[in-house]
XYZ file of C-alpha atoms in Angstrom:
674
model
C 6.064 4.274 -21.104
C 6.467 6.319 -17.902
C 9.102 5.354 -15.360
C 8.813 5.101 -11.608
C 12.399 6.440 -11.397
C 11.801 9.673 -13.306
C 9.339 12.491 -12.761
C 9.038 15.563 -14.970
C 6.865 18.459 -13.821
C 8.427 21.149 -16.012
C 7.284 21.546 -19.611
C 9.599 20.207 -22.280
C 10.728 22.785 -24.836
C 13.492 23.486 -27.343
C 15.812 24.724 -24.593
C 15.552 21.783 -22.198
C 14.461 18.685 -24.161
C 17.962 17.309 -24.745
C 19.055 17.775 -21.144
C 15.808 16.273 -19.803
C 16.136 13.233 -22.087
C 19.662 12.628 -20.757
C 18.397 12.788 -17.167
C 15.545 10.391 -17.917
C 17.827 7.897 -19.637
C 20.213 7.961 -16.677
C 17.389 7.520 -14.130
C 16.062 4.448 -15.927
C 19.389 2.789 -16.729
C 20.865 3.327 -13.243
C 17.515 2.924 -11.397
C 18.080 6.239 -9.600
C 15.233 8.540 -8.561
C 15.283 11.914 -10.359
C 12.723 14.742 -10.302
C 12.807 17.699 -12.708
C 10.704 20.658 -11.562
C 10.464 24.425 -11.986
C 8.390 25.136 -8.864
C 7.511 23.349 -5.602
C 4.784 20.737 -5.975
C 1.678 20.603 -3.828
C 0.904 24.321 -3.578
C -0.225 26.394 -6.558
C 0.752 29.721 -4.960
C 4.398 29.321 -5.963
C 5.245 30.582 -9.475
C 8.219 32.350 -11.032
C 8.975 34.522 -14.047
C 11.718 32.236 -15.228
C 10.930 29.922 -18.148
C 14.416 28.796 -19.102
C 15.617 27.185 -15.886
C 15.123 23.839 -14.161
C 15.581 22.421 -10.673
C 17.086 18.926 -10.484
C 16.316 16.790 -7.427
C 18.303 13.571 -6.886
C 18.553 11.840 -3.479
C 22.079 12.046 -2.011
C 22.887 14.983 -4.333
C 22.706 18.743 -4.040
C 19.519 20.476 -5.134
C 20.728 21.908 -8.433
C 19.458 24.893 -10.425
C 20.265 24.642 -14.137
C 20.247 27.759 -16.308
C 19.230 26.819 -19.833
C 19.066 30.232 -21.527
C 17.951 32.758 -18.909
C 19.745 36.026 -18.235
C 22.074 35.724 -15.257
C 20.214 38.304 -13.167
C 16.850 36.628 -13.758
C 18.346 33.212 -13.034
C 19.851 34.391 -9.728
C 16.531 35.981 -8.715
C 14.787 32.690 -9.504
C 17.252 30.753 -7.324
C 16.895 33.207 -4.424
C 13.087 33.248 -4.584
C 12.901 29.464 -4.861
C 15.163 28.950 -1.820
C 13.160 31.512 0.163
C 9.929 29.663 -0.638
C 11.536 26.335 0.260
C 12.418 27.820 3.641
C 8.782 28.889 4.045
C 7.560 25.362 3.257
C 10.094 23.952 5.723
C 8.692 26.246 8.410
C 5.101 25.272 7.545
C 5.753 21.562 8.131
C 8.037 22.234 11.126
C 11.168 20.916 9.439
C 13.007 24.133 10.322
C 13.621 23.055 13.919
C 15.498 20.003 12.614
C 17.284 21.315 9.516
C 17.585 25.026 10.326
C 17.019 28.104 8.177
C 18.159 28.254 4.524
C 21.376 30.063 5.504
C 22.326 26.933 7.486
C 22.015 24.485 4.615
C 22.148 26.278 1.281
C 25.955 26.565 1.218
C 26.435 22.774 1.300
C 23.193 21.569 -0.306
C 22.414 24.014 -3.123
C 24.221 24.212 -6.442
C 23.686 26.208 -9.635
C 25.167 25.757 -13.083
C 24.672 26.838 -16.686
C 23.872 24.025 -19.100
C 26.709 25.292 -21.321
C 29.162 24.408 -18.543
C 28.159 20.728 -18.565
C 30.633 18.918 -20.817
C 30.161 15.452 -19.300
C 27.011 14.258 -17.584
C 28.974 11.893 -15.323
C 31.264 14.758 -14.276
C 28.233 16.948 -13.578
C 26.658 14.285 -11.323
C 29.938 13.747 -9.483
C 30.235 17.476 -8.822
C 26.867 17.627 -7.027
C 27.106 14.304 -5.171
C 27.018 14.525 -1.362
C 29.328 12.506 0.866
C 28.407 13.487 4.440
C 25.527 11.350 5.815
C 23.955 14.368 7.559
C 24.036 16.384 4.311
C 22.436 13.507 2.406
C 19.675 13.296 4.985
C 18.848 17.012 4.986
C 18.898 17.016 1.167
C 16.307 14.218 1.113
C 14.157 16.087 3.624
C 14.241 19.136 1.332
C 13.343 16.972 -1.668
C 10.391 15.558 0.283
C 9.132 19.125 0.877
C 9.513 20.102 -2.776
C 7.682 16.982 -4.050
C 4.881 17.047 -1.461
C 6.002 13.725 0.032
C 5.752 15.093 3.560
C 7.277 12.968 6.339
C 6.623 13.127 10.067
C 9.707 15.095 11.093
C 9.543 13.748 14.652
C 10.186 10.256 13.264
C 12.625 10.959 10.400
C 14.634 13.816 11.914
C 17.983 14.910 10.541
C 20.008 12.858 13.067
C 21.642 9.944 11.255
C 20.876 6.585 12.929
C 23.769 4.274 13.753
C 21.975 0.916 13.443
C 19.938 -0.911 10.806
C 16.618 -0.916 12.693
C 16.625 2.826 13.355
C 17.844 3.529 9.812
C 14.822 1.709 8.403
C 12.439 3.410 10.839
C 13.851 6.819 9.985
C 14.078 6.271 6.256
C 12.686 9.296 4.467
C 9.787 8.330 2.219
C 9.809 9.896 -1.245
C 7.056 9.306 -3.771
C 8.382 7.657 -6.914
C 7.642 8.925 -10.415
C 4.367 7.026 -10.880
C 3.044 8.039 -7.466
C 3.954 11.694 -8.010
C 2.302 11.713 -11.446
C -0.904 10.277 -9.997
C -1.102 13.051 -7.391
C -0.233 16.060 -9.558
C -0.877 15.168 -13.183
C -4.154 16.466 -14.588
C -6.338 13.603 -15.858
C -7.170 13.396 -19.543
C -10.104 10.953 -19.292
C -13.188 10.882 -17.087
C -11.862 7.928 -15.071
C -8.357 7.186 -13.793
C -7.558 3.662 -12.650
C -4.717 2.774 -10.307
C -3.802 -0.802 -9.397
C -1.068 -2.346 -7.307
C -0.049 -4.850 -4.670
C -0.882 -4.377 -1.020
C 1.785 -2.078 0.400
C 2.202 0.038 -2.757
C 0.513 3.072 -1.174
C -2.806 3.224 -3.046
C -4.916 4.544 -0.152
C -2.223 7.067 0.804
C -2.194 8.344 -2.770
C -5.986 8.710 -2.742
C -5.612 10.774 0.446
C -3.137 13.092 -1.274
C -5.371 13.346 -4.338
C -8.300 14.210 -2.048
C -6.244 17.009 -0.479
C -5.300 18.382 -3.909
C -8.936 18.407 -5.039
C -10.245 19.873 -1.785
C -7.748 22.758 -1.873
C -8.206 23.568 -5.567
C -9.336 27.201 -5.418
C -10.903 27.010 -8.879
C -13.289 24.326 -7.562
C -13.759 25.352 -3.921
C -17.435 24.385 -4.052
C -16.807 20.897 -5.471
C -18.659 17.917 -3.998
C -16.397 14.943 -3.319
C -17.252 11.328 -2.463
C -14.660 8.972 -0.961
C -16.108 5.461 -0.931
C -15.164 1.834 -0.402
C -17.078 -1.432 -0.141
C -17.758 -1.968 3.552
C -18.813 0.147 6.495
C -15.861 -0.741 8.741
C -13.228 0.417 6.251
C -15.245 3.559 5.445
C -15.412 4.385 9.158
C -11.644 3.947 9.428
C -11.042 6.227 6.426
C -13.392 8.871 7.827
C -11.279 8.962 11.002
C -8.022 9.116 9.029
C -8.995 12.058 6.813
C -9.039 14.774 9.546
C -5.716 13.490 10.935
C -4.215 13.506 7.440
C -5.503 17.021 6.716
C -4.063 18.252 10.025
C -0.719 16.619 9.235
C -0.679 18.218 5.768
C -1.537 21.620 7.289
C -4.833 21.942 5.446
C -6.388 25.108 6.855
C -9.832 24.690 5.300
C -12.511 23.154 7.486
C -13.888 19.778 6.419
C -17.538 20.261 5.509
C -18.837 16.725 6.059
C -21.894 15.828 3.966
C -21.708 19.238 2.257
C -18.438 19.117 0.337
C -17.051 15.754 1.429
C -18.698 12.376 1.981
C -16.739 9.335 3.225
C -19.119 6.380 3.265
C -19.468 2.753 2.252
C -20.991 1.748 -1.052
C -24.558 0.724 -0.117
C -25.963 2.700 2.819
C -29.393 2.880 4.419
C -32.776 3.993 3.137
C -33.214 5.976 6.361
C -30.061 8.083 5.961
C -29.054 9.433 2.555
C -25.544 10.224 3.865
C -24.851 6.654 5.004
C -23.729 5.257 1.633
C -22.917 6.100 -1.986
C -25.911 4.204 -3.376
C -28.342 5.640 -0.789
C -27.192 9.207 -1.550
C -27.533 8.703 -5.299
C -31.033 7.274 -4.850
C -32.077 10.249 -2.704
C -30.487 12.824 -5.023
C -32.303 11.543 -8.110
C -35.455 10.226 -6.420
C -34.715 6.601 -7.302
C -36.214 3.552 -5.633
C -33.863 2.325 -2.885
C -33.504 -1.449 -2.646
C -32.286 -3.213 0.464
C -30.345 -6.423 0.292
C -32.249 -9.645 -0.294
C -31.535 -12.966 -1.950
C -32.473 -11.402 -5.275
C -31.204 -7.879 -4.673
C -27.437 -8.176 -4.878
C -25.448 -4.961 -5.025
C -24.796 -5.602 -8.699
C -28.521 -5.836 -9.421
C -29.532 -2.690 -7.521
C -26.783 -0.698 -9.261
C -28.018 -1.929 -12.648
C -31.576 -0.935 -11.736
C -30.367 2.537 -10.740
C -28.445 2.879 -14.007
C -31.525 1.842 -15.976
C -33.715 4.440 -14.241
C -31.171 7.222 -14.604
C -30.663 6.597 -18.315
C -34.280 5.922 -19.314
C -35.612 9.009 -17.507
C -32.678 11.303 -18.349
C -32.329 12.208 -14.682
C -28.677 13.300 -14.819
C -29.435 15.759 -17.633
C -32.469 17.022 -15.710
C -31.093 17.201 -12.129
C -27.375 17.551 -12.767
C -24.479 15.596 -11.266
C -24.571 14.259 -7.720
C -20.793 14.696 -7.298
C -17.917 16.527 -8.937
C -15.336 13.923 -7.922
C -15.436 10.361 -6.653
C -12.475 8.509 -5.131
C -13.128 4.771 -4.946
C -10.872 2.473 -2.905
C -10.617 -1.345 -3.030
C -12.262 -1.481 -6.458
C -11.764 -5.256 -6.698
C -14.647 -5.609 -4.217
C -17.129 -3.876 -6.538
C -19.191 -5.029 -9.516
C -18.609 -3.105 -12.760
C -22.143 -1.739 -12.475
C -21.266 0.328 -9.397
C -18.252 1.914 -11.093
C -20.427 2.672 -14.139
C -23.027 4.227 -11.823
C -20.357 6.400 -10.220
C -19.140 7.527 -13.636
C -22.630 8.502 -14.715
C -23.287 10.747 -11.686
C -19.802 12.357 -11.504
C -19.249 15.667 -13.285
C -15.471 16.034 -13.389
C -13.494 12.914 -12.529
C -13.485 9.542 -10.812
C -10.382 7.870 -9.372
C -10.503 4.090 -8.937
C -7.883 2.213 -6.883
C -7.701 -1.583 -6.634
C -5.428 -4.384 -5.457
C -4.034 -6.332 -8.392
C -2.999 -9.203 -6.145
C -5.881 -9.459 -3.666
C -5.512 -13.236 -3.696
C -2.535 -15.062 -5.127
C -4.995 -17.704 -6.317
C -7.268 -15.435 -8.358
C -7.452 -17.071 -11.764
C -7.695 -13.760 -13.611
C -5.005 -11.709 -11.915
C -5.072 -8.771 -14.307
C -8.311 -7.052 -15.264
C -9.046 -6.666 -18.947
C -9.108 -2.932 -18.223
C -5.545 -1.636 -18.381
C -4.892 0.683 -15.418
C -3.547 4.202 -15.982
C -1.127 3.687 -13.092
C 0.289 0.289 -12.208
C 2.137 0.406 -8.876
C 4.433 -2.598 -8.883
C 6.761 -1.634 -6.023
C 5.832 -2.874 -2.557
C 7.370 -0.250 -0.276
C 6.670 -2.022 2.994
C 8.530 -5.278 2.478
C 12.140 -6.185 1.704
C 12.161 -7.506 -1.900
C 13.765 -10.778 -0.752
C 10.993 -11.331 1.792
C 8.448 -10.762 -0.952
C 10.202 -13.252 -3.238
C 10.278 -15.967 -0.586
C 6.687 -15.288 0.525
C 5.375 -15.400 -3.051
C 7.321 -18.619 -3.671
C 6.040 -20.278 -0.527
C 2.491 -19.092 -1.134
C 2.406 -20.294 -4.739
C 4.400 -23.470 -4.140
C 7.070 -22.417 -6.639
C 9.715 -24.627 -4.982
C 7.475 -27.714 -5.205
C 6.347 -30.206 -7.830
C 3.697 -29.655 -8.948
C 3.487 -25.930 -8.264
C 0.273 -24.464 -6.872
C 0.302 -21.303 -8.983
C 2.066 -19.872 -12.010
C 1.884 -16.418 -13.574
C 2.205 -15.273 -17.151
C 5.091 -12.903 -17.850
C 2.777 -9.883 -17.997
C 1.420 -10.895 -14.581
C 4.934 -11.181 -13.159
C 5.606 -7.671 -14.504
C 2.398 -6.352 -12.946
C 3.527 -7.748 -9.580
C 6.839 -5.916 -9.755
C 9.072 -8.660 -11.173
C 11.356 -8.510 -14.193
C 11.042 -12.010 -15.700
C 13.875 -13.389 -17.801
C 13.920 -16.824 -19.416
C 17.284 -18.560 -18.984
C 17.149 -22.017 -20.581
C 14.592 -24.090 -18.681
C 14.305 -21.512 -15.904
C 12.510 -18.272 -15.146
C 14.833 -15.769 -13.457
C 12.794 -13.207 -11.517
C 14.234 -10.019 -10.025
C 12.745 -6.946 -8.343
C 13.933 -3.354 -8.467
C 15.824 -2.238 -5.349
C 13.938 -0.042 -2.870
C 15.376 3.077 -1.255
C 13.878 2.034 2.079
C 16.388 -0.831 2.304
C 19.355 0.873 0.648
C 21.239 1.172 3.952
C 21.222 -2.597 4.504
C 24.481 -3.489 2.820
C 25.515 -6.419 4.991
C 25.550 -9.456 2.705
C 24.969 -11.702 5.723
C 21.656 -10.039 6.578
C 18.725 -12.319 5.853
C 15.260 -10.812 5.585
C 13.681 -14.210 6.431
C 14.800 -16.858 8.918
C 13.314 -20.358 9.017
C 13.237 -21.488 12.650
C 12.421 -25.204 13.143
C 11.139 -26.519 16.455
C 11.813 -30.112 17.440
C 9.558 -32.085 19.768
C 12.395 -34.599 20.160
C 14.570 -31.837 21.638
C 11.680 -30.743 23.877
C 11.218 -27.486 21.957
C 7.848 -25.801 21.556
C 6.520 -22.578 20.018
C 6.592 -20.617 23.271
C 10.249 -21.446 23.960
C 11.328 -20.591 20.396
C 9.396 -17.303 20.368
C 11.210 -16.247 23.546
C 14.541 -17.282 21.960
C 13.790 -15.213 18.852
C 12.891 -12.124 20.899
C 16.135 -12.464 22.852
C 18.069 -12.740 19.582
C 16.341 -9.636 18.193
C 17.244 -7.685 21.331
C 20.908 -8.696 21.084
C 21.173 -7.745 17.396
C 18.982 -4.636 17.659
C 19.456 -2.992 21.096
C 16.982 -0.180 20.317
C 14.095 -2.575 19.594
C 10.851 -1.902 21.489
C 7.838 -4.075 22.273
C 5.921 -2.294 19.491
C 8.438 -3.488 16.889
C 7.509 -7.181 17.115
C 4.385 -9.041 16.020
C 3.655 -12.720 16.718
C 1.143 -14.226 14.269
C -0.277 -17.764 14.365
C -1.331 -18.957 10.922
C -3.040 -22.213 11.938
C -6.506 -22.632 13.454
C -5.776 -25.186 16.210
C -6.344 -24.808 19.936
C -2.579 -24.786 20.497
C -2.604 -21.146 19.327
C -4.585 -19.975 22.323
C -2.700 -22.218 24.772
C 0.620 -20.844 23.510
C -0.675 -17.273 23.684
C -1.789 -17.847 27.277
C 1.698 -19.127 28.155
C 3.312 -16.132 26.444
C 1.072 -13.804 28.440
C 2.992 -14.805 31.578
C 6.430 -15.785 30.254
C 6.936 -12.618 28.185
C 6.103 -10.434 31.172
C 8.467 -12.429 33.385
C 11.313 -12.506 30.843
C 11.101 -9.029 29.282
C 8.708 -7.053 31.486
C 6.315 -6.624 28.543
C 2.546 -6.818 28.600
C 0.967 -9.089 25.952
C -1.942 -7.987 23.788
C -3.946 -11.010 22.591
C -5.322 -9.212 19.549
C -7.795 -11.966 18.663
C -9.584 -10.830 21.837
C -8.860 -7.091 21.874
C -9.335 -6.699 18.065
C -6.757 -3.892 17.993
C -3.043 -3.084 18.209
C -2.122 -1.595 21.578
C 0.895 0.631 22.010
C 3.384 -0.674 24.564
C 2.193 -4.309 24.388
C 3.499 -7.320 22.458
C 1.098 -8.015 19.587
C 0.019 -11.690 19.529
C -2.729 -12.707 17.128
C -4.204 -15.213 14.746
C -4.263 -14.366 11.040
C -7.625 -12.552 11.186
C -6.607 -9.416 13.069
C -3.591 -8.210 11.128
C -5.124 -6.281 8.201
C -3.214 -3.082 7.497
C -0.554 -3.667 10.178
C 3.210 -3.815 9.767
C 6.125 -4.427 12.107
C 9.908 -4.335 11.776
C 9.904 -7.971 12.956
C 7.211 -10.613 12.460
C 7.261 -14.100 13.961
C 4.935 -16.351 11.938
C 4.044 -19.591 13.710
C 2.710 -22.694 11.975
C 2.980 -26.430 12.618
C 2.834 -27.841 9.124
C 2.953 -26.275 5.649
C -0.142 -27.698 3.999
C -1.351 -27.704 0.385
C -4.501 -25.729 1.227
C -4.649 -22.691 -1.061
C -6.313 -20.518 1.572
C -3.562 -21.513 4.029
C -0.850 -20.632 1.474
C -2.504 -17.285 0.814
C -2.514 -16.536 4.549
C 1.129 -17.640 4.837
C 2.126 -15.206 2.081
C 0.133 -12.341 3.620
C 1.538 -12.832 7.117
C 5.192 -13.165 6.067
C 4.962 -9.823 4.261
C 3.803 -7.930 7.373
C 7.472 -7.203 8.236
C 9.689 -4.476 6.829
C 12.984 -5.714 8.271
C 12.768 -9.424 9.057
C 10.251 -12.274 9.166
C 10.767 -15.459 11.176
C 8.974 -18.600 9.995
C 8.634 -20.884 13.010
C 7.667 -24.410 11.918
C 7.781 -27.970 13.265
C 10.880 -29.853 12.148
C 9.220 -33.269 12.281
C 6.058 -32.190 10.404
C 7.958 -30.510 7.555
C 10.858 -32.876 6.894
C 9.790 -33.320 3.261
C 10.112 -29.602 2.422
C 12.350 -28.056 5.077
C 15.727 -28.728 3.453
C 14.529 -27.471 0.059
C 13.001 -24.304 1.539
C 16.228 -23.533 3.396
C 18.312 -24.029 0.252
C 16.051 -21.837 -1.904
C 15.889 -19.089 0.737
C 19.670 -19.062 0.891
C 19.795 -18.599 -2.917
C 17.430 -15.627 -2.712
C 19.498 -13.997 0.029
C 22.779 -14.575 -1.814
C 21.695 -13.597 -5.329
C 18.711 -11.285 -4.820
C 16.976 -13.347 -7.518
C 14.248 -15.937 -7.689
C 15.163 -18.772 -10.078
C 12.340 -21.203 -10.830
C 12.109 -24.030 -13.330
C 9.494 -23.048 -15.907
C 6.519 -25.430 -15.764
C 5.439 -27.188 -18.933
C 2.170 -26.251 -20.689
C 0.633 -29.444 -19.251
C 1.658 -28.450 -15.703
C 0.246 -24.943 -16.183
C -3.069 -26.388 -17.360
C -3.158 -28.630 -14.276
C -2.424 -25.639 -12.006
C -5.312 -23.662 -13.509
C -7.675 -26.582 -12.953
C -6.641 -26.709 -9.294
C -7.333 -23.001 -8.894
C -10.741 -23.279 -10.545
C -11.861 -25.830 -7.973
C -10.138 -24.291 -4.948
C -13.398 -23.631 -3.085
C -13.998 -27.373 -2.640
C -11.028 -27.683 -0.281
C -13.084 -27.695 2.916
C -16.688 -28.405 3.932
C -19.211 -25.637 3.294
C -19.865 -25.133 7.017
C -16.161 -24.779 7.851
C -15.511 -22.408 4.958
C -18.373 -20.101 5.992
C -17.278 -20.093 9.629
C -13.726 -19.255 8.566
C -15.162 -16.108 7.000
C -17.046 -15.453 10.259
C -13.666 -15.578 12.020
C -12.190 -13.187 9.467
C -15.003 -10.664 9.996
C -15.062 -11.230 13.781
C -18.771 -12.099 13.828
C -19.969 -12.589 17.452
C -20.829 -16.182 18.337
C -24.405 -15.204 19.260
C -25.069 -13.940 15.723
C -23.505 -16.807 13.769
C -26.356 -19.345 13.654
C -28.861 -16.850 12.262
C -26.346 -15.451 9.766
C -25.339 -18.950 8.660
C -28.996 -19.768 7.886
C -29.309 -16.571 5.806
C -26.180 -17.487 3.835
C -27.321 -21.082 3.386
C -30.625 -19.865 1.915
C -28.776 -17.434 -0.375
C -26.348 -19.930 -1.923
C -25.988 -23.694 -1.569
C -22.449 -23.677 -3.010
C -19.527 -21.839 -1.447
C -19.094 -18.530 -3.272
C -16.643 -16.434 -1.239
C -17.391 -13.094 -2.897
C -21.160 -13.464 -2.536
C -20.921 -14.668 1.070
C -18.626 -11.762 1.959
C -21.230 -9.366 0.565
C -23.929 -10.974 2.724
C -21.710 -10.763 5.827
C -20.784 -7.133 5.177
C -24.417 -6.208 4.583
C -25.314 -7.894 7.876
C -22.583 -5.897 9.663
C -23.923 -2.662 8.186
C -27.502 -3.549 9.118
C -26.519 -4.301 12.702
C -24.752 -0.950 12.981
C -27.702 0.986 11.552
C -30.194 -0.654 13.879
C -28.038 0.155 16.891
């Protein structure tokens, strides 16, 4: 089984296999990131006539060239050429202004050794370990260049921060072993599946894969489709691609609708380039079906498959695309993925969220993914533990949700049974490695008391003051205030904050439930429906009472994990007396031990939990449940009555997935008609 801590790009052979195995064993046992390469990744133009040498990359260590059996002259030429090319890559991505030319850093950061000189592996590692913080930082920047994990140098420059907030902001991002393999490893099957939690970098990896495919000189005429379920997300991706290509210094022009399509899954009959299905229908001359009560997306895809197969159209007309990259696969029926496979010549990459809802009964698909990304790089592991526990009711009796051990593993936990308890731990993340203060808590529970004349507005102002004292470099863009409830008090509190925040801190307030966007230089204040894809160093989550509603718990989990340094849970003391003491105790255990210890439910309890999940949709009246989805999709009030009637005619029982499809189709239709 591959490891996220170890990446091997070089070919194993009789000269290097023993040394590579030792490195891999160390990486896994010590949970240290190690890359073994023989050329820079991400650009095929770099190659060397040196087959018996390796380059070892370990964060906080020197970049080390290891001579396995090469002549000394050839080995030295390889080292010189490699360093020269690394300097060229540094110049390309404008790192040179921060880290200098190779002559500035190679003396302290480059090492070379013959494998015959390595008597002890521990001694070898000690000899290349860096001690100066500035050297460690420049070494990591060089590793990021060599592995293609390019960082924005203006944000992660070589200056070492002197406080926790700036350290986290400036943390250099390095792809782990699984992520690097996905980008650079050649696929062996026609379809590659990647699954992971939100925050594991799936869309970013698809972007990198797209760049690799687009720049492949052997396939410079390839036709590539990047698709997702709805029009809004597709539009966002289409805007991101040019920015990403510019950032990655892609010099080739993007040939939209010639070499690259970025569209939603359905599309319009009037524009073949508006959707994946509409393009396929036009390419093969298939009948295009619009949405109706009977024509679900699953049905129209099955009809297209039937026509293609029965008439042999792919054999006759060829493939519509060479590559397809498909994001958010959990939103699609299997028929669409099968349709994509049928019309794709070379390869299809499918990325999905394994944990889209913590109350999905079948968390893991029967199809085993090729890459399972279990590390959530956005959120402190302790925040994730507490948020999962609160969302699933793990501290309560009875619990609201329980996972099988293989599901815990898929979500990044290492489960261990200790007597009557499950002990759950997560691997440490490099992003939080600089937080060594044992007193630092990644979550604070902040009770408000009506008896003491405290309200949400007053406590939010107190929290912001506290953040400013502890983190003097904090800016208005670093803080998000999110209301999880649906009551009118949300909007009244936001209105009060609009004035009090400006008076107290001189900050403007962005009421995102009105603006529908994040605005730079303004305090972000929102309900739970306008936070998708956002993250902040600090998140203040506001709720009056922790209820048993599964949709509420899911929202609570999602909002708490929007932070990458600290989340504040602001709740009413009087309304949560039954759970507050227990939550505080359990949070303290997580912060002290870095573990989540939960009493294992009995088989009878697990059966009861599954029954609850099966009937979760009956929690609220049909009308309220539909209108909650309208809120989520920001449907204008003027359009809601007509859309509600359409949904009511489509299904008399609340089916969230079906209703979401109807809403998204309506959004697309409105946009086309405009």
